[in-house]
Structure formats: C-alpha cells, structure tokens
mmCIF file of C-alpha atoms and ligand atoms in Angstrom:
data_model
loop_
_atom_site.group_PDB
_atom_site.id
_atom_site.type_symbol
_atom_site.label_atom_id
_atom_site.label_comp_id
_atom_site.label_asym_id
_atom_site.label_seq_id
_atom_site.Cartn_x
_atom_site.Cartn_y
_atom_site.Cartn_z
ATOM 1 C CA UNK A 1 -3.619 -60.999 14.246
ATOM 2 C CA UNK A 2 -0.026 -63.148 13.236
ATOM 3 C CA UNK A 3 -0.404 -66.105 15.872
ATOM 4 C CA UNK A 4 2.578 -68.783 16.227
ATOM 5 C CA UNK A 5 1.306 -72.379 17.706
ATOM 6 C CA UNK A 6 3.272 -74.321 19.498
ATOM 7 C CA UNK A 7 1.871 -78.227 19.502
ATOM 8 C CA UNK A 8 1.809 -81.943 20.614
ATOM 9 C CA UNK A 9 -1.091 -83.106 17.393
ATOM 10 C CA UNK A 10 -2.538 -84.561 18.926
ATOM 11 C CA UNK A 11 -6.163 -85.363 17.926
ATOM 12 C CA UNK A 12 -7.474 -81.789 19.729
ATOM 13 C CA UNK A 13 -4.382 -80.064 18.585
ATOM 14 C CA UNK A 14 -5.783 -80.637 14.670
ATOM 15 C CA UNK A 15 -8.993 -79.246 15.340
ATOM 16 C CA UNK A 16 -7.479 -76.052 16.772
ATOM 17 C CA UNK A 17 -4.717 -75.760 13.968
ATOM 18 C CA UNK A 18 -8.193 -76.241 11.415
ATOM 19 C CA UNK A 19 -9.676 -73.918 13.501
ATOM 20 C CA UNK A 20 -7.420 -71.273 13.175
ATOM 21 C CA UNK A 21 -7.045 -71.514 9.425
ATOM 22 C CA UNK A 22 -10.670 -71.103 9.457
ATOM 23 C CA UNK A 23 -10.755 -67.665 11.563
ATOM 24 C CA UNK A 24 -10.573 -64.450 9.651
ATOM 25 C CA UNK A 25 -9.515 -62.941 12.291
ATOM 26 C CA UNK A 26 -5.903 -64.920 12.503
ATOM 27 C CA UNK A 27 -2.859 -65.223 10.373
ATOM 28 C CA UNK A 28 -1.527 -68.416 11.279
ATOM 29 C CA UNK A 29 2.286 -67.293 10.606
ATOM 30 C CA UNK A 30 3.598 -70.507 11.695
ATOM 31 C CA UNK A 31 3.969 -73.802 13.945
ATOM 32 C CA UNK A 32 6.076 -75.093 16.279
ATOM 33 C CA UNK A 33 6.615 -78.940 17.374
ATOM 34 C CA UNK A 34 6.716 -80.359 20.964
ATOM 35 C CA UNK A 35 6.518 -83.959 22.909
ATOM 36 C CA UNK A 36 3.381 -84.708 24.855
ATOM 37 C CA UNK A 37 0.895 -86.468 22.210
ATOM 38 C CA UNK A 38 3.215 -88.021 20.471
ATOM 39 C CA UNK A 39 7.226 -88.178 19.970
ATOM 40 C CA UNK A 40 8.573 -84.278 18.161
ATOM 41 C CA UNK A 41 9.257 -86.178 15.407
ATOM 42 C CA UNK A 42 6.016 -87.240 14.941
ATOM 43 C CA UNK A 43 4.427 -83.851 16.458
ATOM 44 C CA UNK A 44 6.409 -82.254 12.914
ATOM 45 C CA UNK A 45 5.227 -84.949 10.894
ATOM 46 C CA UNK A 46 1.625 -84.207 11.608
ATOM 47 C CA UNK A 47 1.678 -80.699 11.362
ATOM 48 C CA UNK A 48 3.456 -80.828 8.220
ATOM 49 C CA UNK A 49 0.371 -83.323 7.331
ATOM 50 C CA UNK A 50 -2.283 -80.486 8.317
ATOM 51 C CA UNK A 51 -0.034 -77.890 6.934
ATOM 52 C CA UNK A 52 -0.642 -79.685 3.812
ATOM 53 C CA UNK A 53 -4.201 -80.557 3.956
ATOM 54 C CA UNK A 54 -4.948 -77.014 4.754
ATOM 55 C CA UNK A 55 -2.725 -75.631 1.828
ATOM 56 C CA UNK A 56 -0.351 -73.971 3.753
ATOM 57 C CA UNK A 57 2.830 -72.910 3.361
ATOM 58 C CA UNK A 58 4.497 -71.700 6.527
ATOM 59 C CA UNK A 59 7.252 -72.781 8.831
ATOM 60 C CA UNK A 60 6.977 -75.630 10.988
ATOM 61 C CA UNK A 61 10.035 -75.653 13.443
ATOM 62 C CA UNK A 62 10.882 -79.078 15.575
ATOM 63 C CA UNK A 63 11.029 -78.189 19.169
ATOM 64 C CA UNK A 64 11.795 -79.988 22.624
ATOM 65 C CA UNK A 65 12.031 -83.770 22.930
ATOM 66 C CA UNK A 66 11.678 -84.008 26.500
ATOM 67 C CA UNK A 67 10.491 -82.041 29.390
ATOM 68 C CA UNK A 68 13.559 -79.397 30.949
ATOM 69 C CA UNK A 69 14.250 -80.835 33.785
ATOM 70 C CA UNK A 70 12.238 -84.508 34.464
ATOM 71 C CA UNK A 71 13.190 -87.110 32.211
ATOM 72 C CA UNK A 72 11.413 -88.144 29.196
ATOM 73 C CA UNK A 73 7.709 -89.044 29.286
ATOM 74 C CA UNK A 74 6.326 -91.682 27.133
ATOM 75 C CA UNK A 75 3.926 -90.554 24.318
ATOM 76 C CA UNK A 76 -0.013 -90.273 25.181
ATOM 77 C CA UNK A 77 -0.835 -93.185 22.599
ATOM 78 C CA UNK A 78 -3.574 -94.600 24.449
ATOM 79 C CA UNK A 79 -5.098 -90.998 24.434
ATOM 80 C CA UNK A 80 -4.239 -89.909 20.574
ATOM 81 C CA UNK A 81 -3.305 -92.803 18.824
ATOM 82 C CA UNK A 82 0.301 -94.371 18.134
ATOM 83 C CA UNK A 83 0.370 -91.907 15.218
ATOM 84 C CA UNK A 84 -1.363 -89.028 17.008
ATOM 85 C CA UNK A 85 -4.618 -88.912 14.648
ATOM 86 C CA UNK A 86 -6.282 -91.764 16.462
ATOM 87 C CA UNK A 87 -6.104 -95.187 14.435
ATOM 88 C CA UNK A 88 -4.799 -93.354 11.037
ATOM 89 C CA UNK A 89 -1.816 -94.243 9.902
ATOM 90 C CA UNK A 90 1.111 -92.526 10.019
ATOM 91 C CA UNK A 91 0.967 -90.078 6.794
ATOM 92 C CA UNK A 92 4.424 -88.430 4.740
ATOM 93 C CA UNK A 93 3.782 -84.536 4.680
ATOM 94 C CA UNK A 94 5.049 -83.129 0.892
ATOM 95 C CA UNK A 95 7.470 -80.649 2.681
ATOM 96 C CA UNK A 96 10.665 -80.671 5.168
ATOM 97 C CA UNK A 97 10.200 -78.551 8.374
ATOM 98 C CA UNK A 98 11.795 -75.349 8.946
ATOM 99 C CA UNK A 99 15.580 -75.971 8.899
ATOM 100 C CA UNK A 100 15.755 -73.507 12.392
ATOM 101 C CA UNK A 101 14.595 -75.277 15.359
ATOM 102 C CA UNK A 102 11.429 -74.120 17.703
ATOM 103 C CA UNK A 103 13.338 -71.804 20.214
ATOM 104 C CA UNK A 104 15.246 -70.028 17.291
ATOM 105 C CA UNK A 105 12.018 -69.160 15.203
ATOM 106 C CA UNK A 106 9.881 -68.735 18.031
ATOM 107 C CA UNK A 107 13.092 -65.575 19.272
ATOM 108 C CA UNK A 108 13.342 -64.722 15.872
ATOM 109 C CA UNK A 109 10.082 -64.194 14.944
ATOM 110 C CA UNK A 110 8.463 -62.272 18.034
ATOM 111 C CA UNK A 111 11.943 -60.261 17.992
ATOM 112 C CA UNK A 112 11.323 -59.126 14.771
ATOM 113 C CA UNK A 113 7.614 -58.151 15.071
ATOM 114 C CA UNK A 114 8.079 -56.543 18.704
ATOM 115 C CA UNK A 115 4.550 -56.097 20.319
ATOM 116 C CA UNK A 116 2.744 -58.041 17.148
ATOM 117 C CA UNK A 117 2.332 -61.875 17.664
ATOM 118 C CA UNK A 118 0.169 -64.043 20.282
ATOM 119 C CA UNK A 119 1.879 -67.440 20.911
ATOM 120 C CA UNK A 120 -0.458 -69.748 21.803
ATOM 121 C CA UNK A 121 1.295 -72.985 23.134
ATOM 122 C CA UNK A 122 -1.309 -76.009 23.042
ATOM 123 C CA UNK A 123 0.952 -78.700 24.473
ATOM 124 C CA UNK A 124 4.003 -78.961 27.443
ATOM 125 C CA UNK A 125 5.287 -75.313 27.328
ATOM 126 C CA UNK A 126 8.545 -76.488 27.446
ATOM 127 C CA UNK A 127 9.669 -74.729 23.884
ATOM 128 C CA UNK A 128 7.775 -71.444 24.775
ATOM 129 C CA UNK A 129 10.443 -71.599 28.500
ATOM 130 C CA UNK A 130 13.418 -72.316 26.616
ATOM 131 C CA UNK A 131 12.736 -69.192 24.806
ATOM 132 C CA UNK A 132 12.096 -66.993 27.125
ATOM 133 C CA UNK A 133 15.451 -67.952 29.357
ATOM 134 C CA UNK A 134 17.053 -67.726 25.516
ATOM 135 C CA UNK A 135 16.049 -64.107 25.323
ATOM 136 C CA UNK A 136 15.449 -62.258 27.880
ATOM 137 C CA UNK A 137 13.363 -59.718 25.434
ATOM 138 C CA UNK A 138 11.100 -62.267 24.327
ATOM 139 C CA UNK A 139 8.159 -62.285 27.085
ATOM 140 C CA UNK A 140 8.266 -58.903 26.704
ATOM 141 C CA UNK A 141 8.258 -58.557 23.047
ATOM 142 C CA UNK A 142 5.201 -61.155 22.512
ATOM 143 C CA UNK A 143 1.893 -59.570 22.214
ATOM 144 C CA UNK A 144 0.038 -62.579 24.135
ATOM 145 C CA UNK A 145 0.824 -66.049 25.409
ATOM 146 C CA UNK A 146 -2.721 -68.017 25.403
ATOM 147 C CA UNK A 147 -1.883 -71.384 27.014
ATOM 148 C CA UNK A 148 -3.823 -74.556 26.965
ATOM 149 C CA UNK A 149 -2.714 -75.735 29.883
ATOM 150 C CA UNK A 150 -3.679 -75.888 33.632
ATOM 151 C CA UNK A 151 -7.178 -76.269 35.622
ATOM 152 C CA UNK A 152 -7.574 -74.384 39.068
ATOM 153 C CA UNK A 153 -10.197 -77.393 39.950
ATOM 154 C CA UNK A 154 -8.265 -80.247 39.047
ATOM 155 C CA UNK A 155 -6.533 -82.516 36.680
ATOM 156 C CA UNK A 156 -7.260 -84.697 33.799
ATOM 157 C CA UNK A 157 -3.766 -87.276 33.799
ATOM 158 C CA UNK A 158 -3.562 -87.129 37.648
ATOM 159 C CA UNK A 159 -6.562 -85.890 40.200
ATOM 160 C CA UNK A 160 -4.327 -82.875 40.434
ATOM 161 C CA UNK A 161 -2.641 -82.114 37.173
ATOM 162 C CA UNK A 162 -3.890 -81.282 33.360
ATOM 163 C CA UNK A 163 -1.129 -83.551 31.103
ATOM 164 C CA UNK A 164 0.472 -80.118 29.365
ATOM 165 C CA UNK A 165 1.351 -78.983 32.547
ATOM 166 C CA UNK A 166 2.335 -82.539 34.361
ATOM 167 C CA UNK A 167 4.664 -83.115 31.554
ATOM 168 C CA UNK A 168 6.698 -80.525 31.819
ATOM 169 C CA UNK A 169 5.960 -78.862 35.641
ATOM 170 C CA UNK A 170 9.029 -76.958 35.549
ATOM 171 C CA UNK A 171 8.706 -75.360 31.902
ATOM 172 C CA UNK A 172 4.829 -74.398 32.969
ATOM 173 C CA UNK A 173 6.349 -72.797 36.251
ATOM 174 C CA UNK A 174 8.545 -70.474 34.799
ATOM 175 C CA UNK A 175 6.109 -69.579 31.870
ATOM 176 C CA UNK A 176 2.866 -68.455 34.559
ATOM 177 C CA UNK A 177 5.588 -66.627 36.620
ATOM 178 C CA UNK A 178 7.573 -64.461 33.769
ATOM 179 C CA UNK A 179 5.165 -61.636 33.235
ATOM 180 C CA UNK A 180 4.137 -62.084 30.253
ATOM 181 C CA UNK A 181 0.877 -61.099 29.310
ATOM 182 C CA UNK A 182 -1.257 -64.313 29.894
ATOM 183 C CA UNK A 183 -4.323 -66.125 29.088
ATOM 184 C CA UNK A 184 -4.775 -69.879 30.818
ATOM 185 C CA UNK A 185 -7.539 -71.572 28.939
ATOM 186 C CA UNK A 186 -7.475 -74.733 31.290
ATOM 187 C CA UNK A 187 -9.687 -77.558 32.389
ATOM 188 C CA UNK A 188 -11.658 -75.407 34.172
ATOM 189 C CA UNK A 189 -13.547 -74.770 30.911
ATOM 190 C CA UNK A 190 -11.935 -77.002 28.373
ATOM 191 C CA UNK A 191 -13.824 -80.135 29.714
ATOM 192 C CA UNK A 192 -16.908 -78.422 29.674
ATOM 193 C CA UNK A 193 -16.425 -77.979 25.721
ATOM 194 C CA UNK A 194 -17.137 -81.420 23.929
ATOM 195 C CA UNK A 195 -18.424 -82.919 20.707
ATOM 196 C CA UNK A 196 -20.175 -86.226 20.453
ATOM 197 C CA UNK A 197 -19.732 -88.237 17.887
ATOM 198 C CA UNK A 198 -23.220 -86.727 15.512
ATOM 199 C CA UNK A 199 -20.869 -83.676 15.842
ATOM 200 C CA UNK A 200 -17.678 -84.966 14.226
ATOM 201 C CA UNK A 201 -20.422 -85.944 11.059
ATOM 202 C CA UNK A 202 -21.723 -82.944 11.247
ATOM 203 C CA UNK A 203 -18.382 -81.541 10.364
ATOM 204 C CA UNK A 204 -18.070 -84.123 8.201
ATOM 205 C CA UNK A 205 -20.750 -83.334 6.285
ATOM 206 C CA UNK A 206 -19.892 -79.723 5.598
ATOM 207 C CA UNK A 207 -16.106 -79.642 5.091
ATOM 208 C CA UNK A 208 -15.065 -83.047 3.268
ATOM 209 C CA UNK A 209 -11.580 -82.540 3.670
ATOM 210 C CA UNK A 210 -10.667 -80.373 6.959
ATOM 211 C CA UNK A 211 -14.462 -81.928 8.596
ATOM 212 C CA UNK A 212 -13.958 -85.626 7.675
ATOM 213 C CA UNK A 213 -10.385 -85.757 8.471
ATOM 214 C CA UNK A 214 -11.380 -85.142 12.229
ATOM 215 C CA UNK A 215 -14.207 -87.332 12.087
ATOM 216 C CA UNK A 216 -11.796 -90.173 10.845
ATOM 217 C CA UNK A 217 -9.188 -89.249 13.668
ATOM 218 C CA UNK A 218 -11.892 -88.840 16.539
ATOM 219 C CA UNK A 219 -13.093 -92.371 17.286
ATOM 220 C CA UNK A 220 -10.261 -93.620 18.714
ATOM 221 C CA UNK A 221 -10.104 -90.309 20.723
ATOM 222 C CA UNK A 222 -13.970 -90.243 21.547
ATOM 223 C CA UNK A 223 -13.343 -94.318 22.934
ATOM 224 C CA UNK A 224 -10.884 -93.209 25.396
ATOM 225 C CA UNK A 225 -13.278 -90.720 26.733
ATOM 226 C CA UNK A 226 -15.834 -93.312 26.502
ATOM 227 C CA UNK A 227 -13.775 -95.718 28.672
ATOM 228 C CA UNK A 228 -14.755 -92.800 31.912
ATOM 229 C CA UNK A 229 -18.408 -92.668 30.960
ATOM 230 C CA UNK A 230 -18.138 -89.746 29.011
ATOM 231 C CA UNK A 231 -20.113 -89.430 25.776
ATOM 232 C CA UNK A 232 -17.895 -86.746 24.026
ATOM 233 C CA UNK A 233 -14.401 -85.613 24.035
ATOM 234 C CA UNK A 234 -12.762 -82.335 25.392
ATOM 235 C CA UNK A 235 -12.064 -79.707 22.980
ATOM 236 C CA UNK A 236 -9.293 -78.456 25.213
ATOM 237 C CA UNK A 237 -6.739 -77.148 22.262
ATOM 238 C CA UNK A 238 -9.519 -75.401 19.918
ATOM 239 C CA UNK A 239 -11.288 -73.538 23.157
ATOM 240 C CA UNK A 240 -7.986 -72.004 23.862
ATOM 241 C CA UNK A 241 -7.636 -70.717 19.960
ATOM 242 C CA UNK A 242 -11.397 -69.362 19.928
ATOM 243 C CA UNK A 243 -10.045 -67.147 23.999
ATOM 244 C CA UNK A 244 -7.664 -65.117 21.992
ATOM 245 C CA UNK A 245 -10.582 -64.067 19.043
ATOM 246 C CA UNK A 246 -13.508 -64.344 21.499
ATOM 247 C CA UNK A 247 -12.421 -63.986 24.971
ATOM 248 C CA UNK A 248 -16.120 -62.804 25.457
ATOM 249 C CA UNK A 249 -17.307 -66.176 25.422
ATOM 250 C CA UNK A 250 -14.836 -66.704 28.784
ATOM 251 C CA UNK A 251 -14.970 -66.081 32.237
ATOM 252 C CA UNK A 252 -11.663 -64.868 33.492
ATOM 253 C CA UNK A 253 -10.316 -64.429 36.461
ATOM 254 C CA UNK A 254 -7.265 -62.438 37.606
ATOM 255 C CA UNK A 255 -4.797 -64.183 39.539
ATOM 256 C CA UNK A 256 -1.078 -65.634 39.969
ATOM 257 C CA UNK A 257 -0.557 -69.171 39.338
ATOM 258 C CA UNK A 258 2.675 -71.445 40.088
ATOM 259 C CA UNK A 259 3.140 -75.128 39.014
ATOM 260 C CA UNK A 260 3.844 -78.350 41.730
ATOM 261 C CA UNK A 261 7.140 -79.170 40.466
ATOM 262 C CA UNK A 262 7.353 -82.151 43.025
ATOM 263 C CA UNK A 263 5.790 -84.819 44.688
ATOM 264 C CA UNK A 264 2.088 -86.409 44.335
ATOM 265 C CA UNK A 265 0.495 -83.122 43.450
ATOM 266 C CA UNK A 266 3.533 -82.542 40.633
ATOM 267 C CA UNK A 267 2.063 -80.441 37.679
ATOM 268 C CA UNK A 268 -0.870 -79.077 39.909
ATOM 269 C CA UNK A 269 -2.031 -75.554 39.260
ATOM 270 C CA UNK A 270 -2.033 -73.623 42.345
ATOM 271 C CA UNK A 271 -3.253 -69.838 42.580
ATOM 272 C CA UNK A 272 -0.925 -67.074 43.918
ATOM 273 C CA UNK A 273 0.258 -64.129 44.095
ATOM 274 C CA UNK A 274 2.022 -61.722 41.567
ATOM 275 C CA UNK A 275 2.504 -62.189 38.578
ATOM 276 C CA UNK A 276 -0.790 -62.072 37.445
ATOM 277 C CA UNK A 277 -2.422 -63.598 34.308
ATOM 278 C CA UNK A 278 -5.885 -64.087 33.111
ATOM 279 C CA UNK A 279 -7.215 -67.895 33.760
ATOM 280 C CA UNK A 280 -10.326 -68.592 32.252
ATOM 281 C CA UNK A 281 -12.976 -70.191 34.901
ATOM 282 C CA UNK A 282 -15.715 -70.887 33.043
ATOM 283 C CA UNK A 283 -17.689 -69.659 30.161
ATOM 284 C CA UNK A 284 -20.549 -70.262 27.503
ATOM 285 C CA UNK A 285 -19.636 -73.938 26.554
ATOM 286 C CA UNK A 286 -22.617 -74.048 24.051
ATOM 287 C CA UNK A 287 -21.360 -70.915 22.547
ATOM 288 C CA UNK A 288 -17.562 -71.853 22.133
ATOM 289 C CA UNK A 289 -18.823 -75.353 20.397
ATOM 290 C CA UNK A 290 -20.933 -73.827 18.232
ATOM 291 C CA UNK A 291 -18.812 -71.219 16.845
ATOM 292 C CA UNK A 292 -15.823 -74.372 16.619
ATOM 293 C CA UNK A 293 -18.066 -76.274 14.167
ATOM 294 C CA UNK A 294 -19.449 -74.030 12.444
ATOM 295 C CA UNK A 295 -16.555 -72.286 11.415
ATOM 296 C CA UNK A 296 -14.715 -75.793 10.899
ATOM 297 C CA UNK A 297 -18.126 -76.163 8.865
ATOM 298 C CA UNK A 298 -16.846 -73.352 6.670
ATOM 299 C CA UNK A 299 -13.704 -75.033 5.115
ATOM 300 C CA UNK A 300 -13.322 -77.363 2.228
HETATM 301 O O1 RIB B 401 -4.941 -81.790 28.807
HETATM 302 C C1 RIB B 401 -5.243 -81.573 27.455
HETATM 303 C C2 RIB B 401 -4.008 -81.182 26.686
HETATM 304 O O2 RIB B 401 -3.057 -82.257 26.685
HETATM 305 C C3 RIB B 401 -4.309 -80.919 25.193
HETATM 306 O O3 RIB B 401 -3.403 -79.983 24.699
HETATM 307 C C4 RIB B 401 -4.058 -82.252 24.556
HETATM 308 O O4 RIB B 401 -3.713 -82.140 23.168
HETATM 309 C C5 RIB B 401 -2.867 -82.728 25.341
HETATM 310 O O5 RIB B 401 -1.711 -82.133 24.777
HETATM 311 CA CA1 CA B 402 -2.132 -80.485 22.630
#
C-alpha cells in the first residue's frame, strides 16, 4: 500500500522509516517533517539523510515548527541527541526537500489518490491537523491514519502524557475526534516493544549500512533509557509501522479518545465517546520485535 510518514527523526523514527523500506508490503511514497525530536529543520535534514542511505528518491516536505496553539517546545536532545541520531553528527543529505511544504503535499497527495494512502504520523500530529482544517475532504479521502501517539495507561514525558501528544495537545485533539479512520499505536504497547543493546549488533551484523547506522545512533538513545533502569529502548515509531501491515500482532480496542489540552494532565489520553478509532492495548511484543529485526536484518 502507498504510505506517507509524517516525522520528528528521531532515533525510533529511523528505525521505522528503515523499516518501512524494508516491507514488501509498503510503498513508501513520501515523508513529511515535524518538531518534537529535533528542530523541522533538522527533522528534513535527517530524513533527507535516510532518504539517502536507503536510496530513495521521494519527496520530503518541511512541515510545522511549533505546536498550533502552545508555544514552541524545546527539542528532545537529551532523548535523541542534539542532532537527532544520538551522538552522530549532524550529516548534509545530497538532495533539497520538496519545494511544497507538509500540509500542501500531504492535501495534494491523498486528494489525488482518494481512498488509496495510509498516513502514518510518528511525531506531534500537528501537520496531519493543519491538513485536515486545510481541506475539509482530506480525513475523508485518506485510506488510514496510524498514529504513534497516545497511551490509555499513562505517559512517558509526564505521568500522564506520551511526548507526541503533550507537544502538540490541541493538534492530537482534533486528529482522534475528526472521523477519520484510526489506528492509535500508543504506549500501551510501544513500551512493551524494546531492543537491548545485543539487538542493535544483531542488526548490525546483518545489514551494514541500514543495521549499523542504528546501532551507531542507539547508544546515546539506549543511555537515556538506562538512566530509569531500563535495559532497552522503546520501539514506539517502528511498532506503529509493523499495526498497519500486521495489525494481527495487536490488540485493539474500540473506543473514542480526546486529548487534555490544559492543566497538569495536558496531553493525557482520555477514552470517550464517538468518534471511534482503533487503539491498540496490547499485543505480542516478542512477535512485533522479531519481525522489526529481522526484516531490518534483510537490507543492505
Ligand atoms: O513517545 C514516543 C514518541 O515521541 C516517538 O515518536 C518518539 O520518536 C518521539 O517523537
Ligand atoms: Ca517520532
């Protein structure tokens, strides 16, 4: 299927844009950019990077700078790095991004292909609001939004809020509550995905490019994680890439869900009533690793 992500890389963010070159099962049409990790600026830089260590070609749009409504948030260096890749320096991508920005390719794109691409935003969803209230025909026209974003059991920047959704509350509001056809692949499951380091040399060892790149750019990612007892990092982005081709491997539950957009709980995701969308609960944690690294496993 032609899937569009929208991104914050973001250490987790490269091993679901890897992922998804790997999977037979996607066309990876294109990227869009968005604060969170890192600066835009930076977010376009680094895709452009993986664009080119992965040998593709495709657009990669800039997006939002700041959230819609709350002012701007400083970058998550002490999460992803000051660069975004952990402690690798900042790297010059061989092309210029897409000359639109996010919102126009994002409308454009789903417009043209009516009922045909999934959009799966894997940072703040503020890009993936500003297009909907730019075209009114645009939740309607995508085929699926799969968000990383969210946790119905709790939060990873605050006790009650996962960062895409604390960054920008009021984006991740109006995106559960449009009516789109929805998948939230939250905390709920994403921090019960993880690799150790023996995994990221693993992957190393069977994919010297795409594998060791990630090894490289996840010990400064697997120290944070360290620094709260925890012996591996979340694979938050790449389990939400593997719910659209394996949503088999997920529990979901039916339900509405509206974002705190004030206050000590701001960002928290709280179940309600219509409209619904699919969150995923839980799954098979072993089974969603697996198939990330061996698949990652699979490319040069
Ligand atoms: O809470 C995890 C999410 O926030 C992931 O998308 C990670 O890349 C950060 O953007
Ligand atoms: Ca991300």
């Amino acid at each position: 299927m032609k899937l569009i992500i929208d991104t914050d890389p973001g250490v987790d963010d490269a091993m679901a844009l890897f992922w998804a070159h790997a999977a037979p099962e996607i066309d990876l049409i294109g990227l869009t950019t968005v604060f969170g990790n890192v600066r835009v600026d930076q977010a376009t830089r680094n895709a452009l990077v993986l664009c080119d260590v992965m040998g593709l070609d495709i657009p990669v749009a800039e997006g939002a700078g700041q959230p819609l409504v709350l002012p701007p948030f400083p970058p998550s260096a002490y999460v992803h790095g000051d660069e975004g890749f952990g402690d690798m320096p900042a790297m010059t991508p061989t092309r210029a991004k897409d000359p639109r920005d996010a919102v126009t390719y994002l409308t454009e794109t789903v417009c043209a292909h009516p009922g045909e691409i999934v959009v799966a935003p894997i940072g703040p969803l503020t890009n993936i609001a500003a297009a909907i209230q730019a075209d009114p025909e645009f939740a309607g026209n995508v085929k699926q939004i799969v968000i990383m974003g969210g946790g119905l059991k709790g939060g990873n920047i605050t006790p009650h809020a996962e960062a895409n959704f604390y960054h920008d509350p009021h984006a991740a509001h109006f995106v559960m509550t449009c009516g789109a056809p929805i998948i939230m692949v939250g905390l709920d499951i994403t921090e019960e995905v993880t690799c150790v380091p023996a995994d990221f040399a693993a992957m190393a060892a069977a994919s010297p490019k795409h594998g060791q790149m990630l090894q490289d750019m996840s010990h400064f990612y697997l120290r944070f994680y360290a620094e709260y007892g925890l012996e591996g990092c979340g694979l938050h982005d790449p389990a939400a890439i593997i719910a659209i081709t394996h949503p088999e491997l997920f529990e979901m539950k039916r339900t509405g869900v509206s974002v705190v957009c004030e206050g000590d709980e701001i960002g928290r995701s709280v179940p309600s009533d219509e409209p619904t969308v699919d969150v995923a609960v839980g799954g098979d944690a072993a089974a969603i690793k697996a198939l990330f690294m061996d698949r990652i496993g699979t490319l040069p």
